[in-house]
mmCIF file of C-alpha atoms and ligand atoms in Angstrom:
data_model
loop_
_atom_site.group_PDB
_atom_site.id
_atom_site.type_symbol
_atom_site.label_atom_id
_atom_site.label_comp_id
_atom_site.label_asym_id
_atom_site.label_seq_id
_atom_site.Cartn_x
_atom_site.Cartn_y
_atom_site.Cartn_z
ATOM 1 C CA MET A 1 0.282 0.186 -0.060
ATOM 2 C CA ALA A 2 1.640 2.985 -1.175
ATOM 3 C CA ASN A 3 1.712 5.708 1.894
ATOM 4 C CA GLN A 4 -1.168 8.655 2.785
ATOM 5 C CA ILE A 5 -3.050 9.524 -0.332
ATOM 6 C CA PRO A 6 -4.312 13.457 1.081
ATOM 7 C CA GLU A 7 -7.829 14.476 -0.291
ATOM 8 C CA ILE A 8 -9.041 16.981 -2.343
ATOM 9 C CA THR A 9 -12.421 18.755 -1.566
ATOM 10 C CA LEU A 10 -14.920 19.865 -3.685
ATOM 11 C CA ASN A 11 -16.532 23.159 -4.408
ATOM 12 C CA ASP A 12 -19.882 20.843 -3.571
ATOM 13 C CA GLY A 13 -18.229 19.484 -0.518
ATOM 14 C CA LEU A 14 -17.144 15.610 -2.502
ATOM 15 C CA THR A 15 -14.266 15.020 -1.395
ATOM 16 C CA LEU A 16 -11.387 12.755 -3.585
ATOM 17 C CA PRO A 17 -7.735 11.459 -3.704
ATOM 18 C CA ALA A 18 -5.213 14.002 -4.322
ATOM 19 C CA VAL A 19 -4.363 11.182 -7.345
ATOM 20 C CA GLY A 20 -6.640 8.953 -9.181
ATOM 21 C CA PHE A 21 -6.289 6.476 -11.724
ATOM 22 C CA GLY A 22 -6.659 6.153 -15.481
ATOM 23 C CA THR A 23 -8.037 3.474 -17.764
ATOM 24 C CA TYR A 24 -8.208 4.568 -20.605
ATOM 25 C CA LYS A 25 -7.095 1.654 -22.978
ATOM 26 C CA LEU A 26 -8.350 -1.305 -19.668
ATOM 27 C CA ASN A 27 -10.559 -2.988 -21.379
ATOM 28 C CA GLY A 28 -12.530 -6.786 -20.852
ATOM 29 C CA ALA A 29 -11.134 -9.763 -18.458
ATOM 30 C CA ALA A 30 -7.694 -8.024 -18.365
ATOM 31 C CA GLY A 31 -8.982 -5.039 -17.667
ATOM 32 C CA VAL A 32 -10.974 -5.986 -14.411
ATOM 33 C CA ASN A 33 -7.744 -7.543 -13.218
ATOM 34 C CA ALA A 34 -5.691 -4.449 -13.874
ATOM 35 C CA LEU A 35 -8.343 -2.038 -12.364
ATOM 36 C CA VAL A 36 -9.000 -5.092 -8.711
ATOM 37 C CA SER A 37 -4.883 -4.043 -8.712
ATOM 38 C CA ALA A 38 -5.109 -0.996 -8.893
ATOM 39 C CA ILE A 39 -8.147 -0.877 -6.040
ATOM 40 C CA ASP A 40 -5.819 -3.058 -3.642
ATOM 41 C CA THR A 41 -2.660 -1.192 -4.820
ATOM 42 C CA GLY A 42 -4.962 1.756 -3.096
ATOM 43 C CA TYR A 43 -6.637 3.533 -5.748
ATOM 44 C CA ARG A 44 -9.723 4.851 -5.319
ATOM 45 C CA LEU A 45 -10.687 7.128 -7.752
ATOM 46 C CA ILE A 46 -11.237 5.576 -10.851
ATOM 47 C CA ASP A 47 -11.678 7.632 -14.636
ATOM 48 C CA SER A 48 -13.828 5.934 -17.239
ATOM 49 C CA ALA A 49 -15.851 7.099 -19.958
ATOM 50 C CA PHE A 50 -19.223 6.160 -22.030
ATOM 51 C CA ASN A 51 -16.234 6.205 -24.846
ATOM 52 C CA TYR A 52 -13.611 4.036 -23.053
ATOM 53 C CA GLU A 53 -16.853 0.953 -23.558
ATOM 54 C CA ASN A 54 -15.043 -0.165 -20.032
ATOM 55 C CA GLU A 55 -18.107 1.015 -16.835
ATOM 56 C CA GLY A 56 -18.360 -2.814 -17.509
ATOM 57 C CA ALA A 57 -15.193 -3.860 -16.434
ATOM 58 C CA VAL A 58 -14.878 -0.650 -13.725
ATOM 59 C CA GLY A 59 -18.156 -2.222 -12.281
ATOM 60 C CA GLU A 60 -17.206 -5.394 -11.795
ATOM 61 C CA ALA A 61 -13.841 -4.474 -10.268
ATOM 62 C CA VAL A 62 -15.739 -2.650 -7.198
ATOM 63 C CA ARG A 63 -17.806 -5.102 -7.139
ATOM 64 C CA ARG A 64 -15.049 -7.578 -7.083
ATOM 65 C CA SER A 65 -12.371 -5.466 -5.012
ATOM 66 C CA SER A 66 -12.694 -5.943 -1.286
ATOM 67 C CA VAL A 67 -13.120 -2.028 -0.683
ATOM 68 C CA PRO A 68 -16.659 -0.523 0.257
ATOM 69 C CA ARG A 69 -18.583 1.239 -2.618
ATOM 70 C CA GLU A 70 -18.564 4.434 -1.103
ATOM 71 C CA GLN A 71 -15.684 4.295 -0.373
ATOM 72 C CA LEU A 72 -14.644 5.418 -4.619
ATOM 73 C CA ARG A 73 -14.844 7.855 -6.475
ATOM 74 C CA ILE A 74 -16.399 6.172 -9.959
ATOM 75 C CA THR A 75 -16.230 8.676 -13.048
ATOM 76 C CA SER A 76 -17.963 8.097 -16.132
ATOM 77 C CA LYS A 77 -17.630 10.938 -19.169
ATOM 78 C CA LEU A 78 -21.214 12.208 -21.644
ATOM 79 C CA PRO A 79 -19.948 11.494 -24.849
ATOM 80 C CA GLY A 80 -20.546 13.880 -28.143
ATOM 81 C CA ARG A 81 -22.897 12.176 -30.153
ATOM 82 C CA HIS A 82 -25.399 12.429 -26.820
ATOM 83 C CA HIS A 83 -25.455 16.164 -26.052
ATOM 84 C CA THR A 84 -29.350 16.951 -26.404
ATOM 85 C CA TYR A 85 -30.919 17.096 -23.283
ATOM 86 C CA ARG A 86 -32.805 13.790 -23.170
ATOM 87 C CA GLU A 87 -30.170 11.986 -24.949
ATOM 88 C CA ALA A 88 -27.190 12.708 -22.121
ATOM 89 C CA LEU A 89 -30.016 11.511 -19.522
ATOM 90 C CA THR A 90 -30.909 8.991 -21.266
ATOM 91 C CA THR A 91 -27.056 8.622 -21.056
ATOM 92 C CA ILE A 92 -26.214 8.700 -17.591
ATOM 93 C CA GLN A 93 -28.723 5.956 -17.251
ATOM 94 C CA GLU A 94 -27.019 3.910 -19.669
ATOM 95 C CA SER A 95 -23.829 3.949 -18.147
ATOM 96 C CA LEU A 96 -24.951 3.174 -14.911
ATOM 97 C CA PHE A 97 -26.496 -0.171 -16.226
ATOM 98 C CA ARG A 98 -22.971 -1.203 -18.150
ATOM 99 C CA ALA A 99 -21.238 0.330 -14.642
ATOM 100 C CA GLY A 100 -24.082 -2.490 -13.005
ATOM 101 C CA LEU A 101 -23.831 0.588 -10.279
ATOM 102 C CA ASP A 102 -26.295 3.160 -8.790
ATOM 103 C CA TYR A 103 -24.713 5.925 -9.240
ATOM 104 C CA PHE A 104 -21.661 7.815 -10.158
ATOM 105 C CA ASP A 105 -19.295 10.265 -7.989
ATOM 106 C CA LEU A 106 -17.997 12.640 -10.606
ATOM 107 C CA TYR A 107 -19.953 12.846 -13.942
ATOM 108 C CA LEU A 108 -17.791 14.530 -16.743
ATOM 109 C CA ILE A 109 -19.447 16.954 -20.104
ATOM 110 C CA HIS A 110 -16.206 14.475 -22.276
ATOM 111 C CA TRP A 111 -16.019 17.347 -25.133
ATOM 112 C CA PRO A 112 -16.981 20.695 -25.348
ATOM 113 C CA ASN A 113 -18.108 20.150 -29.708
ATOM 114 C CA PRO A 114 -18.252 23.961 -30.150
ATOM 115 C CA SER A 115 -19.537 24.061 -33.861
ATOM 116 C CA LYS A 116 -22.593 21.262 -32.192
ATOM 117 C CA ASP A 117 -23.708 24.068 -30.642
ATOM 118 C CA LEU A 118 -24.998 21.333 -27.487
ATOM 119 C CA TYR A 119 -22.808 21.918 -24.472
ATOM 120 C CA VAL A 120 -24.758 24.107 -22.090
ATOM 121 C CA GLU A 121 -28.334 21.213 -22.981
ATOM 122 C CA ALA A 122 -25.844 18.451 -21.600
ATOM 123 C CA TRP A 123 -24.911 20.310 -19.150
ATOM 124 C CA GLN A 124 -28.767 20.513 -17.836
ATOM 125 C CA ALA A 125 -29.036 17.330 -17.898
ATOM 126 C CA LEU A 126 -26.004 16.765 -15.773
ATOM 127 C CA VAL A 127 -26.757 19.501 -13.289
ATOM 128 C CA ASP A 128 -30.789 17.333 -13.205
ATOM 129 C CA ALA A 129 -28.887 14.546 -12.660
ATOM 130 C CA LYS A 130 -27.303 14.960 -10.117
ATOM 131 C CA LYS A 131 -30.359 16.476 -8.032
ATOM 132 C CA TRP A 132 -31.661 13.124 -9.384
ATOM 133 C CA GLY A 133 -29.457 11.101 -7.148
ATOM 134 C CA LEU A 134 -27.989 9.437 -10.111
ATOM 135 C CA ILE A 135 -24.211 11.760 -9.632
ATOM 136 C CA ARG A 136 -22.436 12.894 -6.383
ATOM 137 C CA SER A 137 -20.903 15.508 -8.150
ATOM 138 C CA ILE A 138 -20.866 16.794 -12.117
ATOM 139 C CA GLY A 139 -17.669 18.321 -14.306
ATOM 140 C CA VAL A 140 -16.925 18.683 -17.297
ATOM 141 C CA SER A 141 -13.595 18.029 -19.779
ATOM 142 C CA ASN A 142 -11.747 19.070 -22.159
ATOM 143 C CA PHE A 143 -13.726 22.777 -21.888
ATOM 144 C CA LEU A 144 -12.063 26.613 -22.110
ATOM 145 C CA PRO A 145 -12.527 29.064 -20.852
ATOM 146 C CA GLU A 146 -15.434 30.674 -23.224
ATOM 147 C CA HIS A 147 -17.104 27.530 -22.609
ATOM 148 C CA LEU A 148 -17.205 26.990 -19.165
ATOM 149 C CA GLU A 149 -18.127 30.672 -18.975
ATOM 150 C CA ARG A 150 -21.257 30.377 -20.385
ATOM 151 C CA ILE A 151 -21.893 26.674 -18.842
ATOM 152 C CA ILE A 152 -21.542 29.214 -15.762
ATOM 153 C CA GLN A 153 -23.457 32.070 -16.614
ATOM 154 C CA GLU A 154 -26.588 30.140 -18.414
ATOM 155 C CA THR A 155 -27.247 27.753 -15.242
ATOM 156 C CA GLY A 156 -25.581 29.283 -12.202
ATOM 157 C CA VAL A 157 -23.619 25.914 -11.814
ATOM 158 C CA THR A 158 -20.327 26.149 -11.850
ATOM 159 C CA PRO A 159 -18.228 22.556 -12.953
ATOM 160 C CA SER A 160 -16.377 20.680 -9.782
ATOM 161 C CA ILE A 161 -13.392 19.671 -11.355
ATOM 162 C CA ASN A 162 -12.628 20.510 -15.964
ATOM 163 C CA GLN A 163 -10.531 17.892 -15.899
ATOM 164 C CA VAL A 164 -8.056 18.887 -18.865
ATOM 165 C CA GLU A 165 -4.342 17.451 -20.888
ATOM 166 C CA LEU A 166 -1.891 18.400 -19.085
ATOM 167 C CA HIS A 167 1.778 17.526 -18.260
ATOM 168 C CA PRO A 168 4.971 19.311 -18.162
ATOM 169 C CA TYR A 169 5.122 19.382 -21.799
ATOM 170 C CA PHE A 170 1.790 21.027 -22.034
ATOM 171 C CA ALA A 171 1.778 22.735 -17.901
ATOM 172 C CA GLN A 172 -2.069 24.492 -19.480
ATOM 173 C CA GLU A 173 -0.765 28.125 -16.908
ATOM 174 C CA GLU A 174 -3.331 30.600 -17.619
ATOM 175 C CA GLN A 175 -6.648 27.400 -18.120
ATOM 176 C CA ARG A 176 -5.378 26.548 -14.378
ATOM 177 C CA ALA A 177 -5.119 29.786 -12.847
ATOM 178 C CA TRP A 178 -8.920 30.242 -14.525
ATOM 179 C CA HIS A 179 -10.018 27.495 -12.913
ATOM 180 C CA LYS A 180 -8.372 28.304 -9.518
ATOM 181 C CA GLU A 181 -10.289 31.817 -9.862
ATOM 182 C CA HIS A 182 -13.177 30.299 -9.723
ATOM 183 C CA GLY A 183 -13.293 27.312 -7.301
ATOM 184 C CA ILE A 184 -13.097 24.433 -10.041
ATOM 185 C CA VAL A 185 -10.522 21.674 -9.817
ATOM 186 C CA THR A 186 -8.146 20.881 -12.508
ATOM 187 C CA GLU A 187 -7.892 17.117 -13.331
ATOM 188 C CA SER A 188 -5.249 15.825 -15.828
ATOM 189 C CA TRP A 189 -5.259 13.187 -18.339
ATOM 190 C CA SER A 190 -2.455 11.934 -19.928
ATOM 191 C CA PRO A 191 0.096 13.505 -17.078
ATOM 192 C CA LEU A 192 3.013 10.865 -18.086
ATOM 193 C CA GLY A 193 2.238 12.297 -22.197
ATOM 194 C CA ARG A 194 1.080 8.927 -22.335
ATOM 195 C CA ALA A 195 4.784 7.524 -21.636
ATOM 196 C CA ASN A 196 5.925 9.332 -24.903
ATOM 197 C CA ARG A 197 9.943 10.773 -25.110
ATOM 198 C CA LEU A 198 8.494 12.533 -22.181
ATOM 199 C CA LEU A 199 9.877 9.777 -19.731
ATOM 200 C CA GLU A 200 13.323 10.279 -21.439
ATOM 201 C CA ASP A 201 13.540 14.909 -20.159
ATOM 202 C CA GLY A 202 16.520 15.175 -19.873
ATOM 203 C CA THR A 203 15.689 17.670 -17.276
ATOM 204 C CA ILE A 204 13.307 15.569 -15.081
ATOM 205 C CA THR A 205 16.018 12.783 -15.770
ATOM 206 C CA LYS A 206 18.573 15.317 -13.494
ATOM 207 C CA ILE A 207 15.641 15.121 -11.273
ATOM 208 C CA ALA A 208 14.830 12.063 -10.818
ATOM 209 C CA LYS A 209 18.526 10.857 -10.260
ATOM 210 C CA ALA A 210 19.242 13.903 -7.048
ATOM 211 C CA HIS A 211 15.863 13.100 -5.525
ATOM 212 C CA GLN A 212 16.080 8.857 -6.138
ATOM 213 C CA LYS A 213 13.069 8.626 -7.794
ATOM 214 C CA SER A 214 11.816 7.674 -11.356
ATOM 215 C CA VAL A 215 11.203 10.079 -13.484
ATOM 216 C CA PRO A 216 7.707 9.587 -13.499
ATOM 217 C CA GLN A 217 7.724 9.977 -9.765
ATOM 218 C CA ILE A 218 9.023 13.406 -10.630
ATOM 219 C CA ILE A 219 6.468 14.163 -13.113
ATOM 220 C CA LEU A 220 3.149 13.102 -10.397
ATOM 221 C CA ARG A 221 5.169 15.188 -8.112
ATOM 222 C CA TRP A 222 5.104 18.239 -10.431
ATOM 223 C CA HIS A 223 1.645 17.954 -10.867
ATOM 224 C CA ILE A 224 0.442 17.408 -7.303
ATOM 225 C CA GLN A 225 2.532 20.633 -6.285
ATOM 226 C CA LEU A 226 1.033 22.620 -9.251
ATOM 227 C CA GLY A 227 -2.920 21.788 -7.306
ATOM 228 C CA ALA A 228 -3.643 19.458 -10.246
ATOM 229 C CA LEU A 229 -5.013 16.129 -9.987
ATOM 230 C CA PRO A 230 -3.095 13.939 -11.681
ATOM 231 C CA LEU A 231 -4.873 10.416 -13.278
ATOM 232 C CA PRO A 232 -2.657 7.896 -14.101
ATOM 233 C CA LYS A 233 -2.941 4.753 -15.967
ATOM 234 C CA SER A 234 -1.288 1.454 -15.741
ATOM 235 C CA SER A 235 -1.740 -2.167 -16.478
ATOM 236 C CA SER A 236 1.562 -2.750 -14.319
ATOM 237 C CA PRO A 237 1.069 -3.197 -10.497
ATOM 238 C CA GLN A 238 4.192 -2.183 -9.710
ATOM 239 C CA ARG A 239 4.147 0.649 -12.077
ATOM 240 C CA GLN A 240 0.312 1.272 -10.213
ATOM 241 C CA LEU A 241 2.596 1.203 -7.145
ATOM 242 C CA ASP A 242 5.234 3.818 -7.967
ATOM 243 C CA ASN A 243 2.653 6.193 -9.497
ATOM 244 C CA LEU A 244 1.076 6.924 -6.380
ATOM 245 C CA SER A 245 3.922 7.207 -3.313
ATOM 246 C CA VAL A 246 4.837 10.386 -4.667
ATOM 247 C CA PHE A 247 3.869 11.476 -1.133
ATOM 248 C CA ASP A 248 7.227 11.160 0.362
ATOM 249 C CA PHE A 249 9.551 13.585 -1.444
ATOM 250 C CA THR A 250 8.534 17.601 -1.826
ATOM 251 C CA LEU A 251 10.079 19.327 -5.512
ATOM 252 C CA SER A 252 12.007 22.646 -4.508
ATOM 253 C CA ASP A 253 10.412 26.459 -6.632
ATOM 254 C CA GLU A 254 14.120 25.427 -9.110
ATOM 255 C CA GLU A 255 12.735 22.398 -9.583
ATOM 256 C CA MET A 256 9.110 23.229 -10.378
ATOM 257 C CA GLN A 257 10.121 26.100 -12.036
ATOM 258 C CA ALA A 258 12.363 24.119 -14.859
ATOM 259 C CA ILE A 259 9.419 21.297 -15.075
ATOM 260 C CA SER A 260 7.004 24.053 -16.381
ATOM 261 C CA GLY A 261 9.604 25.464 -18.232
ATOM 262 C CA LEU A 262 9.523 22.456 -20.533
ATOM 263 C CA SER A 263 5.632 23.821 -21.422
ATOM 264 C CA ARG A 264 4.914 24.801 -24.848
ATOM 265 C CA PRO A 265 2.392 26.395 -26.652
ATOM 266 C CA ASP A 266 2.209 23.778 -29.192
ATOM 267 C CA GLY A 267 3.131 21.157 -26.366
ATOM 268 C CA ARG A 268 -0.126 18.985 -26.860
ATOM 269 C CA THR A 269 0.664 15.355 -27.395
ATOM 270 C CA PHE A 270 -2.047 14.347 -30.332
ATOM 271 C CA GLY A 271 -2.931 18.324 -31.461
ATOM 272 C CA GLN A 272 -6.316 17.905 -29.639
ATOM 273 C CA ASP A 273 -7.120 21.463 -29.301
ATOM 274 C CA PRO A 274 -10.735 21.721 -27.957
ATOM 275 C CA ALA A 275 -11.775 24.880 -30.204
ATOM 276 C CA THR A 276 -11.707 22.909 -33.433
ATOM 277 C CA TYR A 277 -11.276 18.908 -32.177
ATOM 278 C CA GLU A 278 -14.517 17.265 -31.721
ATOM 279 C CA GLU A 279 -14.758 13.756 -30.602
ATOM 280 C CA PHE A 280 -18.529 11.829 -30.811
HETATM 281 N N1 LIG B 1 -10.613 13.633 -21.065
HETATM 282 C C1 LIG B 1 -9.631 12.941 -21.847
HETATM 283 O O1 LIG B 1 -10.208 13.808 -23.186
HETATM 284 C C2 LIG B 1 -8.855 12.442 -21.052
HETATM 285 C C3 LIG B 1 -7.652 12.000 -22.701
HETATM 286 C C4 LIG B 1 -6.944 11.260 -22.179
HETATM 287 C C5 LIG B 1 -6.555 10.422 -21.234
HETATM 288 N N2 LIG B 1 -7.962 11.229 -20.590
HETATM 289 C C6 LIG B 1 -7.818 10.251 -18.800
HETATM 290 O O2 LIG B 1 -6.344 10.106 -18.539
HETATM 291 C C7 LIG B 1 -5.735 8.500 -18.247
HETATM 292 C C8 LIG B 1 -4.295 9.198 -18.219
HETATM 293 O O3 LIG B 1 -3.986 9.494 -19.239
HETATM 294 P P1 LIG B 1 -3.417 8.203 -20.443
HETATM 295 O O4 LIG B 1 -4.036 6.652 -20.443
HETATM 296 O O5 LIG B 1 -3.655 8.617 -21.605
HETATM 297 O O6 LIG B 1 -2.051 8.417 -20.141
HETATM 298 P P2 LIG B 1 -0.910 8.416 -18.883
HETATM 299 O O7 LIG B 1 -1.577 8.205 -18.210
HETATM 300 O O8 LIG B 1 0.452 9.910 -19.358
HETATM 301 O O9 LIG B 1 0.212 6.892 -19.989
HETATM 302 C C9 LIG B 1 -0.374 5.967 -19.795
HETATM 303 C C10 LIG B 1 0.768 4.825 -20.244
HETATM 304 O O10 LIG B 1 2.270 4.969 -19.795
HETATM 305 C C11 LIG B 1 2.134 4.030 -19.061
HETATM 306 N N3 LIG B 1 3.016 3.966 -18.174
HETATM 307 C C12 LIG B 1 2.564 4.624 -16.820
HETATM 308 N N4 LIG B 1 2.867 4.366 -15.567
HETATM 309 C C13 LIG B 1 4.177 4.238 -16.127
HETATM 310 C C14 LIG B 1 5.826 4.094 -15.423
HETATM 311 N N5 LIG B 1 5.326 4.341 -14.033
HETATM 312 N N6 LIG B 1 6.493 3.864 -15.226
HETATM 313 C C15 LIG B 1 6.679 2.917 -17.159
HETATM 314 N N7 LIG B 1 5.403 3.841 -17.827
HETATM 315 C C16 LIG B 1 4.829 4.339 -17.570
HETATM 316 C C17 LIG B 1 1.882 3.246 -19.631
HETATM 317 O O11 LIG B 1 2.208 2.111 -19.926
HETATM 318 P P3 LIG B 1 1.496 0.147 -19.116
HETATM 319 O O12 LIG B 1 -0.218 0.392 -18.587
HETATM 320 O O13 LIG B 1 2.324 -0.728 -19.431
HETATM 321 O O14 LIG B 1 2.112 0.375 -18.034
HETATM 322 C C18 LIG B 1 0.724 3.842 -20.142
HETATM 323 O O15 LIG B 1 1.657 3.435 -21.516
HETATM 324 C C19 LIG B 1 -6.404 8.191 -19.292
HETATM 325 O O16 LIG B 1 -6.109 6.627 -19.053
HETATM 326 C C20 LIG B 1 -7.821 8.366 -18.757
HETATM 327 O O17 LIG B 1 -8.534 8.142 -17.835
HETATM 328 C C21 LIG B 1 -8.591 11.767 -20.581
#
């Protein structure tokens, strides 16, 4: 078991651990095994999505694990093809049936898809689903400040979370500052840059050697000290444990700045700018 994981409190009072578990590509029996291992290792916040087609695996892992349901925080996300109010509500119910759960702790709008202009309707559906007890806390993903401003203005409800691409090559300084100002927690997707060349970065490797930690551990610690909540995915029990073991050391201000200094405006791994990139 990794050392004690601090908690974060959302704007609606729900608490989350400071690190969660990503599940993209964890499907079927192998996916369930990886998920049960993650829960046994100490992960309590699980990220999923209708479009990952693994809500069933997540629900199965919840039932197989020895951790009581109320200690877990299960997340899913609404796909872009179901943004109308009526379809969004039906999809939330369908997500619950797939997972075999009575409620989600978190449900997010996966992408804003601004050219379709239905994300305010989708948000209203999440607001109502929360009132009816299907979801404990509601948030969004990949929303730019302009999209956030609109849903807040038109419904009066501020999301608890915005889950965005965030890693040392794309540090999202302005977006994070906007979230902070509005009481929204930033979750980091692809926190390890999906294990691309980021894991061989010279600057981070040097810092890792100085702390006798691995490069992924330094990167995850950087997220935590930024105040962002990383969601590393790993199919390996050993790497799951390593990724959770980041609470026994601290990066200095200089080290934090050196890592943030690696960020570039075009640092998105796959160029998925939510102003133009859409997913359905
Ligand atoms: N909202 C969105 O639009 C969105 C988009 C993308 C992702 N996400 C969410 O964010 C989660 C995380 O992002 P991600 O899966 O794209 O990428 P990631 O977590 O940055 O990287 C995952 C990759 O890193 C490897 N890895 C993990 N820990 C490692 C370690 N300690 N040492 C070496 N390699 C390691 C994994 O391999 P092994 O499995 O072999 O360990 C896997 O190939 C996703 O799973 C998903 O839940 C959300």
